[in-house]
Coordinates of N, CA and C in Angstrom, one line a residue:
M1054 N 0.7 -1.3 0.1 CA 0.0 0.0 -0.1 C 0.9 1.2 -0.1
E1055 N 0.5 2.3 -0.7 CA 1.2 3.5 -0.8 C 1.0 4.2 0.1
I1056 N 1.8 5.0 0.5 CA 1.7 6.0 1.6 C 1.6 7.4 1.0
K1057 N 0.6 8.0 0.9 CA 0.3 9.4 0.5 C 0.5 10.6 1.5
N1058 N 1.3 11.5 1.1 CA 1.5 12.7 2.1 C -0.1 13.6 2.0
V1059 N -0.5 14.0 2.9 CA -1.6 14.6 3.3 C -1.3 15.7 3.9
N1060 N -1.7 16.9 3.1 CA -1.7 18.1 3.9 C -3.0 18.4 4.6
Y1061 N -2.4 19.0 5.8 CA -3.1 19.2 7.3 C -3.3 20.6 7.5
E1062 N -4.0 21.2 8.3 CA -4.0 22.4 9.0 C -4.1 21.8 10.4
E1063 N -3.3 22.6 11.4 CA -3.2 22.1 12.6 C -4.6 23.0 13.3
I1064 N -5.1 22.7 14.3 CA -6.2 23.2 14.8 C -5.8 23.4 16.3
P1065 N -6.2 24.7 16.5 CA -5.5 24.9 18.0 C -6.6 24.3 18.9
I1066 N -6.0 24.0 19.8 CA -6.7 23.3 21.1 C -7.9 24.0 21.7
E1067 N -8.2 25.3 21.7 CA -9.2 25.9 22.3 C -10.4 25.9 21.0
K1068 N -10.0 25.3 20.0 CA -11.3 25.2 18.9 C -11.7 23.7 18.8
L1069 N -10.9 23.1 19.7 CA -11.5 21.5 19.4 C -12.6 21.1 20.2
R1070 N -13.1 22.0 21.3 CA -14.2 21.8 22.0 C -15.1 23.2 22.1
W1071 N -16.5 23.0 22.0 CA -17.4 24.2 21.9 C -17.7 24.3 23.7
K1072 N -17.4 25.5 23.9 CA -17.8 25.9 25.4 C -18.9 26.8 25.2
C1073 N -20.0 26.9 26.0 CA -21.0 27.6 26.4 C -20.5 29.1 26.9
D1074 N -20.9 30.3 26.5 CA -20.7 31.7 27.0 C -21.6 31.8 27.7
L1075 N -21.2 31.7 29.2 CA -22.4 31.8 30.3 C -23.0 33.5 30.6
S1076 N -22.0 34.5 29.9 CA -22.5 35.6 29.9 C -23.9 35.9 29.1
K1077 N -24.1 34.8 28.0 CA -25.5 35.0 27.4 C -26.5 34.6 27.9
L1078 N -26.5 33.8 29.2 CA -27.4 33.0 30.0 C -27.8 33.8 31.1
N1079 N -27.3 35.0 31.4 CA -27.5 35.8 32.4 C -27.3 35.3 33.8
I1080 N -26.2 34.3 33.9 CA -26.1 33.4 35.1 C -24.7 33.4 35.5
K1081 N -24.2 33.2 36.7 CA -22.9 33.5 37.1 C -22.2 31.9 36.7
T1082 N -22.8 31.0 37.5 CA -22.4 29.6 37.3 C -23.5 28.7 36.7
T1083 N -23.3 27.6 36.1 CA -24.3 26.5 36.2 C -25.3 26.1 37.1
N1084 N -24.8 26.4 38.4 CA -25.5 26.3 39.6 C -26.6 27.0 39.7
D1085 N -26.8 28.2 38.9 CA -27.7 29.4 39.0 C -29.0 28.6 38.0
L1086 N -28.8 27.5 37.3 CA -29.8 27.2 36.5 C -30.7 26.3 37.3
K1087 N -32.1 26.4 37.1 CA -33.3 25.4 37.6 C -33.0 24.2 36.8
P1088 N -33.3 23.1 37.4 CA -33.2 21.5 36.9 C -34.4 21.7 35.8
S1089 N -34.4 21.3 34.5 CA -35.5 21.1 33.7 C -36.6 20.0 34.2
K1090 N -37.8 20.3 34.0 CA -38.6 19.3 34.5 C -39.3 18.6 33.4
K1091 N -38.8 18.7 32.0 CA -39.1 17.8 31.0 C -38.0 16.8 30.6
I1092 N -38.3 15.9 30.1 CA -37.5 14.8 29.6 C -36.7 15.2 28.3
L1093 N -35.4 15.3 27.9 CA -35.3 16.1 26.6 C -34.7 14.8 25.7
G1094 N -34.8 15.0 24.5 CA -34.4 14.1 23.5 C -34.6 12.7 23.4
Q1095 N -35.9 12.6 24.1 CA -36.5 11.1 24.1 C -38.0 10.9 23.7
E1096 N -38.1 11.7 22.7 CA -39.4 11.8 22.3 C -40.2 10.6 21.7
R1097 N -39.3 9.5 21.2 CA -39.7 8.3 20.6 C -40.2 7.3 22.0
A1098 N -39.2 7.3 23.0 CA -39.3 6.6 24.1 C -40.7 7.2 25.0
L1099 N -40.7 8.4 25.1 CA -41.8 8.9 25.7 C -43.3 8.7 25.0
K1100 N -43.1 8.8 23.9 CA -44.5 8.4 23.1 C -45.0 6.9 23.5
A1101 N -43.8 6.2 23.4 CA -44.1 4.6 23.6 C -44.6 4.5 25.1
I1102 N -44.0 4.9 26.0 CA -44.4 5.0 27.5 C -45.8 5.4 27.7
K1103 N -46.2 6.5 26.8 CA -47.7 7.3 27.2 C -48.4 6.2 26.5
L1104 N -48.1 5.9 25.6 CA -49.2 5.0 24.9 C -49.4 3.4 26.0
G1105 N -48.3 3.1 26.3 CA -48.4 2.0 27.2 C -49.2 2.4 28.4
L1106 N -49.2 3.6 29.0 CA -49.8 3.8 30.3 C -51.4 4.2 30.0
E1107 N -51.5 4.4 28.8 CA -52.9 4.6 28.4 C -53.9 3.4 28.0
M1108 N -53.1 2.4 27.8 CA -53.8 1.2 27.5 C -54.8 1.0 28.9
E1109 N -56.0 0.4 28.7 CA -56.7 0.2 29.7 C -57.3 -1.4 29.7
Y1110 N -56.6 -2.1 29.0 CA -57.0 -3.5 28.8 C -56.1 -4.4 29.5
L1111 N -56.2 -5.7 29.9 CA -55.5 -6.6 30.6 C -54.7 -7.3 29.7
G1112 N -53.6 -7.5 30.3 CA -52.3 -8.1 29.1 C -51.4 -7.4 28.6
Y1113 N -51.4 -6.0 29.0 CA -50.3 -5.2 28.6 C -49.5 -4.8 29.7
N1114 N -48.2 -4.5 29.2 CA -47.2 -4.4 30.3 C -46.1 -3.3 29.6
L1115 N -45.5 -2.7 30.5 CA -44.2 -1.7 30.0 C -43.0 -2.3 30.5
F1116 N -42.2 -2.2 29.6 CA -40.5 -2.9 29.9 C -39.9 -1.8 29.6
V1117 N -39.2 -1.4 30.5 CA -38.2 0.0 30.4 C -36.7 -0.5 30.4
T1118 N -36.0 -0.2 29.6 CA -34.4 -0.9 29.9 C -33.6 0.5 29.6
G1119 N -32.3 0.4 30.2 CA -31.5 1.4 30.1 C -30.1 1.2 30.7
K1120 N -29.3 2.4 30.7 CA -28.0 2.1 31.4 C -28.5 3.0 33.0
A1121 N -27.7 2.7 33.8 CA -27.9 3.3 35.1 C -27.7 4.8 35.1
G1122 N -28.4 5.5 35.9 CA -28.3 7.2 35.8 C -28.8 7.6 34.2
T1123 N -29.6 7.1 33.6 CA -30.0 7.7 32.5 C -31.5 8.3 32.6
G1124 N -32.0 8.0 33.7 CA -33.5 8.6 34.1 C -34.4 7.9 33.6
R1125 N -34.1 6.6 33.7 CA -35.4 5.6 33.7 C -36.3 5.7 34.6
S1126 N -36.1 5.8 35.9 CA -36.9 5.8 37.0 C -37.6 7.1 37.2
T1127 N -36.6 8.1 36.9 CA -37.2 9.6 37.1 C -38.4 9.7 36.0
T1128 N -38.1 9.4 34.9 CA -39.2 9.2 33.6 C -40.4 8.6 33.8
I1129 N -40.5 7.4 34.5 CA -41.5 6.7 34.7 C -42.2 7.3 35.9
K1130 N -41.6 7.7 37.0 CA -42.2 8.4 38.2 C -42.9 9.9 37.9
M1131 N -42.3 10.5 37.0 CA -42.8 11.6 36.5 C -44.3 11.5 35.6
L1132 N -43.9 10.5 34.8 CA -45.2 10.2 34.0 C -46.5 9.6 34.8
L1133 N -46.0 8.7 35.7 CA -46.9 8.0 36.3 C -47.7 9.0 37.4
E1134 N -46.8 10.0 37.9 CA -47.4 11.4 38.8 C -48.4 11.8 38.1
G1135 N -48.2 12.2 36.8 CA -49.1 12.9 36.0 C -50.5 12.2 35.5
R1136 N -50.3 11.0 35.5 CA -51.6 10.1 35.2 C -52.4 10.2 36.7
K1137 N -51.7 10.0 37.7 CA -52.4 10.2 39.1 C -53.1 11.6 39.3
R1138 N -52.6 12.5 38.9 CA -53.1 13.9 38.8 C -54.3 14.0 38.1
E1139 N -54.4 13.0 37.1 CA -55.4 13.0 36.1 C -56.7 12.1 36.6
G1140 N -56.5 11.7 38.1 CA -57.3 10.7 38.5 C -57.2 9.2 38.2
V1141 N -56.3 8.9 37.6 CA -55.8 7.4 37.2 C -55.4 6.5 38.5
E1142 N -56.2 5.4 38.7 CA -55.7 4.6 39.9 C -55.3 3.6 39.4
F1143 N -53.9 3.0 40.1 CA -53.1 2.1 39.4 C -53.2 0.8 40.3
D1144 N -53.2 -0.2 39.9 CA -53.3 -1.6 40.7 C -52.1 -2.6 39.9
D1145 N -50.8 -2.1 40.0 CA -50.0 -2.8 39.0 C -48.7 -3.5 40.2
K1146 N -48.0 -4.6 39.4 CA -47.1 -5.1 40.2 C -45.9 -4.8 39.4
C1147 N -44.7 -5.1 40.0 CA -43.5 -4.8 39.5 C -42.5 -6.1 39.7
Y1148 N -41.9 -6.7 38.6 CA -41.4 -8.2 39.0 C -40.0 -7.7 38.5
V1149 N -39.0 -8.0 39.4 CA -37.7 -7.8 39.2 C -36.7 -9.1 39.1
N1150 N -36.1 -9.3 38.0 CA -35.3 -10.3 37.5 C -34.3 -10.6 38.3
N1151 N -33.1 -9.5 38.2 CA -32.0 -9.5 38.9 C -31.4 -7.9 39.6
F1152 N -31.6 -8.0 40.8 CA -31.2 -6.5 41.5 C -30.1 -6.1 41.3
K1153 N -29.2 -6.9 40.5 CA -27.6 -6.3 40.7 C -27.5 -5.6 39.2
N1154 N -28.5 -5.9 38.3 CA -28.4 -5.5 37.1 C -29.6 -4.9 36.6

């Protein structure tokens, strides 16, 4: 295989990563930001979960999977609380196969 010389332009290290300009957000640090109450970037998952929660027939279940710390429990709790405020009563069971994973 022939090795070809490639012309390249060196990129300064400060241009390798984008950094948010906090002065445009009217805050001093990110600690001044309030946490979002919305689930961001998971439209398809939210749509599927909401569909599952709206099923009124026996024999339907929700199965939620994902890595630890990705907001699975938070998302489900938030959506269930919303349904509870709508007056929906729950009589569900949760089965856990493996408490370590």
